[in-house]
PDB file of C-alpha atoms in Angstrom:
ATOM      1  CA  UNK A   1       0.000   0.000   0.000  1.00  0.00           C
ATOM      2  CA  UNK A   2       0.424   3.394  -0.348  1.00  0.00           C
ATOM      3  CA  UNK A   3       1.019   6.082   2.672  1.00  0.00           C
ATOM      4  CA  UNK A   4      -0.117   9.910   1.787  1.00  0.00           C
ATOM      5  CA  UNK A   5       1.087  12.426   4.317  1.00  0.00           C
ATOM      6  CA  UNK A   6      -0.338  15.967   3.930  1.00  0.00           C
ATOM      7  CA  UNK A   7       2.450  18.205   5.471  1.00  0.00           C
ATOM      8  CA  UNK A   8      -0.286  21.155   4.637  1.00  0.00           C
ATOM      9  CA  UNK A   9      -3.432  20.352   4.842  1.00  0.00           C
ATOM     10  CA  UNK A  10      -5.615  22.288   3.179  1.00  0.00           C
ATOM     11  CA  UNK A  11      -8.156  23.511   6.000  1.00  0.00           C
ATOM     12  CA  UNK A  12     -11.834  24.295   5.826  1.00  0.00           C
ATOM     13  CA  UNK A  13     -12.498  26.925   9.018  1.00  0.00           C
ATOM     14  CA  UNK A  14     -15.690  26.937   8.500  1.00  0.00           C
ATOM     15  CA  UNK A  15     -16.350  23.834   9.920  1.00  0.00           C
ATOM     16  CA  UNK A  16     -14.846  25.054  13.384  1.00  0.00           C
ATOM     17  CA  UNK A  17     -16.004  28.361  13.264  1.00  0.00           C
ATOM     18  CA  UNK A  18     -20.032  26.687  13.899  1.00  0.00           C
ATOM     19  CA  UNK A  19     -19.925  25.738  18.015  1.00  0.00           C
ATOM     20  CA  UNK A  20     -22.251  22.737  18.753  1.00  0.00           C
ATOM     21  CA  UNK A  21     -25.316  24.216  19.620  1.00  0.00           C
ATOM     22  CA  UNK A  22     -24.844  26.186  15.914  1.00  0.00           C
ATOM     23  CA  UNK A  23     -24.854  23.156  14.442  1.00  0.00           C
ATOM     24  CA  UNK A  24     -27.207  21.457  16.449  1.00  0.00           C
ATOM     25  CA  UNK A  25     -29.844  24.526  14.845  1.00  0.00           C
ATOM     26  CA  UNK A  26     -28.658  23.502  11.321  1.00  0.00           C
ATOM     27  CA  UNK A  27     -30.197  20.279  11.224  1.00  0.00           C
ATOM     28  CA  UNK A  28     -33.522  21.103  10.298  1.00  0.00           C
ATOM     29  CA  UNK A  29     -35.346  17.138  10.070  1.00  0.00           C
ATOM     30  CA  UNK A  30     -34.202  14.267  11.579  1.00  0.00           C
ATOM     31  CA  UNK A  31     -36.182  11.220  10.145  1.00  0.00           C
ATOM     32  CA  UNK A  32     -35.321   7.234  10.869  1.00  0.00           C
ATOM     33  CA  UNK A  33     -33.827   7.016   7.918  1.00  0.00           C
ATOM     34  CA  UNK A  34     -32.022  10.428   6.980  1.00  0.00           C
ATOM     35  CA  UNK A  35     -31.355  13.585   8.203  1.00  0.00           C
ATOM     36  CA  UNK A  36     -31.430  17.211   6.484  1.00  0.00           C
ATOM     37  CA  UNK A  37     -28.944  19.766   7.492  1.00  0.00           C
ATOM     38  CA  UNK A  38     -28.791  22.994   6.173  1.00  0.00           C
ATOM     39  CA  UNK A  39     -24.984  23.431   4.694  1.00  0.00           C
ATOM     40  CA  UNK A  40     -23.133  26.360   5.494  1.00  0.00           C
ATOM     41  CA  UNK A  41     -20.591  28.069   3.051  1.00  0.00           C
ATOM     42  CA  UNK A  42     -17.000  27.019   3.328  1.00  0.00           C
ATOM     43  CA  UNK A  43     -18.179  23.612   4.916  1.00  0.00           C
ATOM     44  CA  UNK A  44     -16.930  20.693   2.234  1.00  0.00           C
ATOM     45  CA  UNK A  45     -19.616  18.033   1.562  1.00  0.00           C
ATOM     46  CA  UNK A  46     -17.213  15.326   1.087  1.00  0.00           C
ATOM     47  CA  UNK A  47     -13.638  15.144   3.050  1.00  0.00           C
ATOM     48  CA  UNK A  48     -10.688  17.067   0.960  1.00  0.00           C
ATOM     49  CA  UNK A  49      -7.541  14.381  -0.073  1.00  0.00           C
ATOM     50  CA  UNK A  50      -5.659  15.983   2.542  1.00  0.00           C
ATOM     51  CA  UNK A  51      -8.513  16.819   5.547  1.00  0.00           C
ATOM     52  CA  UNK A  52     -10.672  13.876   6.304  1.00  0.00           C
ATOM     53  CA  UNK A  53     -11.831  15.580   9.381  1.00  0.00           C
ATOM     54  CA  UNK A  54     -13.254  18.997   8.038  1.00  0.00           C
ATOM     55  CA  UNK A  55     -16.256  18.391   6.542  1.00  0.00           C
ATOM     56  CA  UNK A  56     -19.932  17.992   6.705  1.00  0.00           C
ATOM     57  CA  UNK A  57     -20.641  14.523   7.879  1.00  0.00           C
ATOM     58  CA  UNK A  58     -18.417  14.768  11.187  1.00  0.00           C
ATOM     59  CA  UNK A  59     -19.991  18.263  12.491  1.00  0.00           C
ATOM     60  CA  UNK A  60     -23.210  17.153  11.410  1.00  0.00           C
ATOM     61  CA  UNK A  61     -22.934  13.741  13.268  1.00  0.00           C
ATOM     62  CA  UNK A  62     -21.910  15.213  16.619  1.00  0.00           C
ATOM     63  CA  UNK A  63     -24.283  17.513  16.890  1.00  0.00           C
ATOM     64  CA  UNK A  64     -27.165  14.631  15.766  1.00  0.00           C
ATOM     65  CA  UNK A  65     -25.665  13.080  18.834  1.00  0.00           C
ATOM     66  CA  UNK A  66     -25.863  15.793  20.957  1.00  0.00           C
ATOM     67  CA  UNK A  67     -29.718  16.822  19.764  1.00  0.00           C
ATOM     68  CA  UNK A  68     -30.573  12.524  20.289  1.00  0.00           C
ATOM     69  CA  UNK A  69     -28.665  11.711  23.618  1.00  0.00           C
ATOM     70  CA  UNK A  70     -28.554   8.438  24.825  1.00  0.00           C
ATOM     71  CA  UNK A  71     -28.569   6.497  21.140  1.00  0.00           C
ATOM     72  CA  UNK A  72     -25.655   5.095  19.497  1.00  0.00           C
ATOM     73  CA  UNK A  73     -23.284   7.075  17.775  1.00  0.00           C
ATOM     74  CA  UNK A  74     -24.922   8.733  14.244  1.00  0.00           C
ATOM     75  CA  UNK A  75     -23.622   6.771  11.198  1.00  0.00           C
ATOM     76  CA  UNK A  76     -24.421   9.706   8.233  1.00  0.00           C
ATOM     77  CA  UNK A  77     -23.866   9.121   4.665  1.00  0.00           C
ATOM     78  CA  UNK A  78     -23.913  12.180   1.965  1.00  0.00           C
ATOM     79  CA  UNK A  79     -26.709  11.515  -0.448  1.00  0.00           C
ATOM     80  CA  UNK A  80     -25.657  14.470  -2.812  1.00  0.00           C
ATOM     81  CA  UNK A  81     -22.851  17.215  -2.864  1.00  0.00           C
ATOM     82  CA  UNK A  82     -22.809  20.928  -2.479  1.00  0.00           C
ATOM     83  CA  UNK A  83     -20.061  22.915  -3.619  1.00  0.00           C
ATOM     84  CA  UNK A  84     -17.568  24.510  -0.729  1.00  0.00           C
ATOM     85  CA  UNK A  85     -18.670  27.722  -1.429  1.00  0.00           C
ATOM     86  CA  UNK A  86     -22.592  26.931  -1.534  1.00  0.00           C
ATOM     87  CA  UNK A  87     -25.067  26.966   1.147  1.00  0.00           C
ATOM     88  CA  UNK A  88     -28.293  25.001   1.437  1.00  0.00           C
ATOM     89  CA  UNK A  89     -30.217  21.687   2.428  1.00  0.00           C
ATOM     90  CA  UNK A  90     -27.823  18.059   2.870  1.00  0.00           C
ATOM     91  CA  UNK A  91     -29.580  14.898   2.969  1.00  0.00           C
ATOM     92  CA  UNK A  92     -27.328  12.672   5.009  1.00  0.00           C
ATOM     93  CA  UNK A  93     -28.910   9.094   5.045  1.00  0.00           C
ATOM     94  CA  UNK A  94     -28.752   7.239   8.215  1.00  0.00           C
ATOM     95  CA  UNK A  95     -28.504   3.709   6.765  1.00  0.00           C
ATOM     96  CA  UNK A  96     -27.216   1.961   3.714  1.00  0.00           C
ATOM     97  CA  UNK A  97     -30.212   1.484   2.242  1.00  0.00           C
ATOM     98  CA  UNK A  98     -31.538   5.090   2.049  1.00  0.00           C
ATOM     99  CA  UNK A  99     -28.486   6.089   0.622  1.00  0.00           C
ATOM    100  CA  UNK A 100     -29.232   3.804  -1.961  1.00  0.00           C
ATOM    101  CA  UNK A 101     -32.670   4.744  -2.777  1.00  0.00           C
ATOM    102  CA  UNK A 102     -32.291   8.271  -2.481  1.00  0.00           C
ATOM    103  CA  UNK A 103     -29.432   7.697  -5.260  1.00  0.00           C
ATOM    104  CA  UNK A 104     -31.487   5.621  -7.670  1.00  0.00           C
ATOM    105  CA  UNK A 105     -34.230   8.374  -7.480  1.00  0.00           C
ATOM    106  CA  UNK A 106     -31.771  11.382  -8.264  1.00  0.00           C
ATOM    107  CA  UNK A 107     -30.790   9.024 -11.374  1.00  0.00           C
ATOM    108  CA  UNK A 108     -34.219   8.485 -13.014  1.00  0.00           C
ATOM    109  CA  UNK A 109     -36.362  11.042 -14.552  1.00  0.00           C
ATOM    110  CA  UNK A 110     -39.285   8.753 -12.668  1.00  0.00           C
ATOM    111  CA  UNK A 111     -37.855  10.169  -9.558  1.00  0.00           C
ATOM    112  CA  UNK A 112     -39.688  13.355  -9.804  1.00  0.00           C
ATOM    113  CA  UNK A 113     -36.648  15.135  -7.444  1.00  0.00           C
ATOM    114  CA  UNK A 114     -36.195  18.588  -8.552  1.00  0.00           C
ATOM    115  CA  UNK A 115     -32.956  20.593  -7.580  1.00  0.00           C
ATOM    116  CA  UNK A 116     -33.134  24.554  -7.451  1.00  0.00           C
ATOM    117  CA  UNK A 117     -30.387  26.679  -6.998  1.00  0.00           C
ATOM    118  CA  UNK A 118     -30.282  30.626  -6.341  1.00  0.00           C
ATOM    119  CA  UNK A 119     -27.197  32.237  -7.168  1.00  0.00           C
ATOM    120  CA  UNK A 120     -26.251  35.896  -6.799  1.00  0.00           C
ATOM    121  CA  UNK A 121     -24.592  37.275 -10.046  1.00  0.00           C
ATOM    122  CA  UNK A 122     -23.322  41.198 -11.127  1.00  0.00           C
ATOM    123  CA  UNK A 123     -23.833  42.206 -14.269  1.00  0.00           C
ATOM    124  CA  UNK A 124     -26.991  42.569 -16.738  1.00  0.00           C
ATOM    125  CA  UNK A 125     -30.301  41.210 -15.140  1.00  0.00           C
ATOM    126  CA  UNK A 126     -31.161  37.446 -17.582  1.00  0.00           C
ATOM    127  CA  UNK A 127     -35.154  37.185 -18.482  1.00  0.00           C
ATOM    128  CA  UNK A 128     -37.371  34.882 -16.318  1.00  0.00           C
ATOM    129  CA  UNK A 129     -37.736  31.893 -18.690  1.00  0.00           C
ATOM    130  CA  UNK A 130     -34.164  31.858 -19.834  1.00  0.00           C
ATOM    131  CA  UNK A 131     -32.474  28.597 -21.098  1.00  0.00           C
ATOM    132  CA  UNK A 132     -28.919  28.717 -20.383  1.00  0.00           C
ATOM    133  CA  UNK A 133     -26.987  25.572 -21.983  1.00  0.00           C
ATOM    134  CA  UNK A 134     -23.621  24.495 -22.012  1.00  0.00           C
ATOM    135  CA  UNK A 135     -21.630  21.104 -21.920  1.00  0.00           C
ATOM    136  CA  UNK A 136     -20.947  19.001 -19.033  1.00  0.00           C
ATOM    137  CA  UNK A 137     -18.679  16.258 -18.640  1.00  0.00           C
ATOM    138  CA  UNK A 138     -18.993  12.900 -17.196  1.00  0.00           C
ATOM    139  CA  UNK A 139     -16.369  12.443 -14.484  1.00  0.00           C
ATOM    140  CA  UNK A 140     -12.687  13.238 -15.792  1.00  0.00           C
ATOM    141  CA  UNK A 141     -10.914  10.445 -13.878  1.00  0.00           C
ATOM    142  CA  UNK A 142     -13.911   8.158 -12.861  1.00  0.00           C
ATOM    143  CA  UNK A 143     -14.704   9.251  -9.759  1.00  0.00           C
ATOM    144  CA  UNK A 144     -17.929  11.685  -8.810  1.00  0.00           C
ATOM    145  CA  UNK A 145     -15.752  14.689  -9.673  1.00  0.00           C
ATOM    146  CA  UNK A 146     -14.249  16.572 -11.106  1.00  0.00           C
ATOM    147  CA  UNK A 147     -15.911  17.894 -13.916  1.00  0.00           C
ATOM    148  CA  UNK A 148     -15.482  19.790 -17.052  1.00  0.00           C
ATOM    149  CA  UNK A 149     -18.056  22.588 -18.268  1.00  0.00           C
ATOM    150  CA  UNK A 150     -18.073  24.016 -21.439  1.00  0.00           C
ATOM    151  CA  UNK A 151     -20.142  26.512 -23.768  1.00  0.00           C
ATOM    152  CA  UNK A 152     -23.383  24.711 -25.772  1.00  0.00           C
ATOM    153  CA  UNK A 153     -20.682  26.420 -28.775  1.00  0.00           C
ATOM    154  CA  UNK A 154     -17.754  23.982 -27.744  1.00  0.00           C
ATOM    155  CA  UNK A 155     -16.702  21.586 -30.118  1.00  0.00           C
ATOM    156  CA  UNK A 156     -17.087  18.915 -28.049  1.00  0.00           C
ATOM    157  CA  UNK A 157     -17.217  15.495 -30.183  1.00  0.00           C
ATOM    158  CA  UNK A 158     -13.563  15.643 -30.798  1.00  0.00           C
ATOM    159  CA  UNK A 159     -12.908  15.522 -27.280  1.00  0.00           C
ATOM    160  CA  UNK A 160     -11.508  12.530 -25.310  1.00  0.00           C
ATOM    161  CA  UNK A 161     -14.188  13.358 -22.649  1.00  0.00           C
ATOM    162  CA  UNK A 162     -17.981  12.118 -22.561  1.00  0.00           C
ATOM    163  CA  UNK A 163     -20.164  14.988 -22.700  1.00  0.00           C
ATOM    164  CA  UNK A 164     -23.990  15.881 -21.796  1.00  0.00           C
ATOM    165  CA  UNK A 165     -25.819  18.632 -22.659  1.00  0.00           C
ATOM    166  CA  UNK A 166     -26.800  20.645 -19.451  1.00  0.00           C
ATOM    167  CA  UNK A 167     -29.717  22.695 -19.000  1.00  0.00           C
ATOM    168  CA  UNK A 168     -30.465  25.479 -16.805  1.00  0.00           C
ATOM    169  CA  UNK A 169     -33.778  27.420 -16.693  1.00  0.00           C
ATOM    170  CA  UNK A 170     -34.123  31.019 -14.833  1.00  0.00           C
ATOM    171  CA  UNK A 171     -37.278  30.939 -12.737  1.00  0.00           C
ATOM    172  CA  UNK A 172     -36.383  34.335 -11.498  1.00  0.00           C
ATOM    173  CA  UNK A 173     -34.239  37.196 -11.476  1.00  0.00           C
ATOM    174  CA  UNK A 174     -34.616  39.791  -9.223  1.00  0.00           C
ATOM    175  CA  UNK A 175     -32.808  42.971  -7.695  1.00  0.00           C
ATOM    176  CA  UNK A 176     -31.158  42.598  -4.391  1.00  0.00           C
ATOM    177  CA  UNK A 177     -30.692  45.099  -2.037  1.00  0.00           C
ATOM    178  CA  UNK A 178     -26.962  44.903  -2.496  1.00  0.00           C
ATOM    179  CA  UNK A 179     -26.884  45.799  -6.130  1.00  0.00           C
ATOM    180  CA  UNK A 180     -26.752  42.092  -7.431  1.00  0.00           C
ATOM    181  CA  UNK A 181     -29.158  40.176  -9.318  1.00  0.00           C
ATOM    182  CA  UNK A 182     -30.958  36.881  -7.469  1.00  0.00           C
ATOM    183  CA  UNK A 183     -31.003  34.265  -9.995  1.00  0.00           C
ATOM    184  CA  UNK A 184     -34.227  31.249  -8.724  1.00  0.00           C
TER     185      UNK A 184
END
């Protein structure tokens, strides 16, 4: 085998910067069979190469723990990702076989599971109804990421990558009181 040593870690402050009982008010449904936590930015959803302790599923776990006292130790597993830099609702599965429903319905169409995403943006405001597309790749080295994006204008099919079209629709776009424009 192989033995990895991280001299610098790369570190994710975030995570720290929450106390217990902040994390404790993130969790916002705890079911038998998974739990929703609302994700802050800066918080990784899966553990960095170098940092298997700064991330989601540990903070999230304790403070499960602390919130159910008395039970065994939580078990979480991360049914979808997040982005470091993106806040919003984790499901964390609390068994096996969640997890693996919860997968097999973000697969299939059938699934009916919708993700939305608000993003703030500068710039010129985009029309409510707007289709933006652009290219996405399948996994470059065969694991869940990373991932390649490219304009809908790419040339894509001489690529050594497998490519999907992606498809984003703006809901909304609004003002913010800051200056930027809310993208639903």
């Amino acid at each position: 085998g192989t033995l990895r040593v991280h001299t610098n870690p790369r570190h994710f402050p975030a995570c720290s910067r929450c106390g217990p009982a902040s994390w404790a008010k993130r969790i916002i449904r705890v079911h038998s069979d998974f739990v929703a936590v609302d994700k802050p930015p800066g918080v990784p959803s899966a553990p960095h190469v170098s940092n298997g302790r700064e991330w989601l599923i540990p903070y999230a776990a304790a403070a499960l723990d602390a919130l159910l006292p008395g039970t065994s130790p939580s078990i979480l597993r991360p049914c979808h990702r997040l982005d470091i830099g993106t806040s919003g609702i984790i499901l964390m599965a609390r068994n096996v076989n969640f997890a693996e429903h919860f997968r097999k319905l973000l697969q299939t169409k059938a699934g009916n599971i919708q993700k939305w995403y608000r993003a703030l943006v500068s710039g010129n405001p985009i029309a409510n109804g707007t289709v933006l597309r652009h290219w996405i790749s399948k996994s470059v080295f065969g694991r869940p990421g990373p991932m390649l994006i490219a304009p809908s204008s790419a040339a894509v099919s001489e690529s050594n990558h497998v490519w999907r079209d992606a498809i984003t629709e703006v809901s909304e776009c609004k003002r913010t009181p800051g200056g930027c424009w809310e993208l639903l």
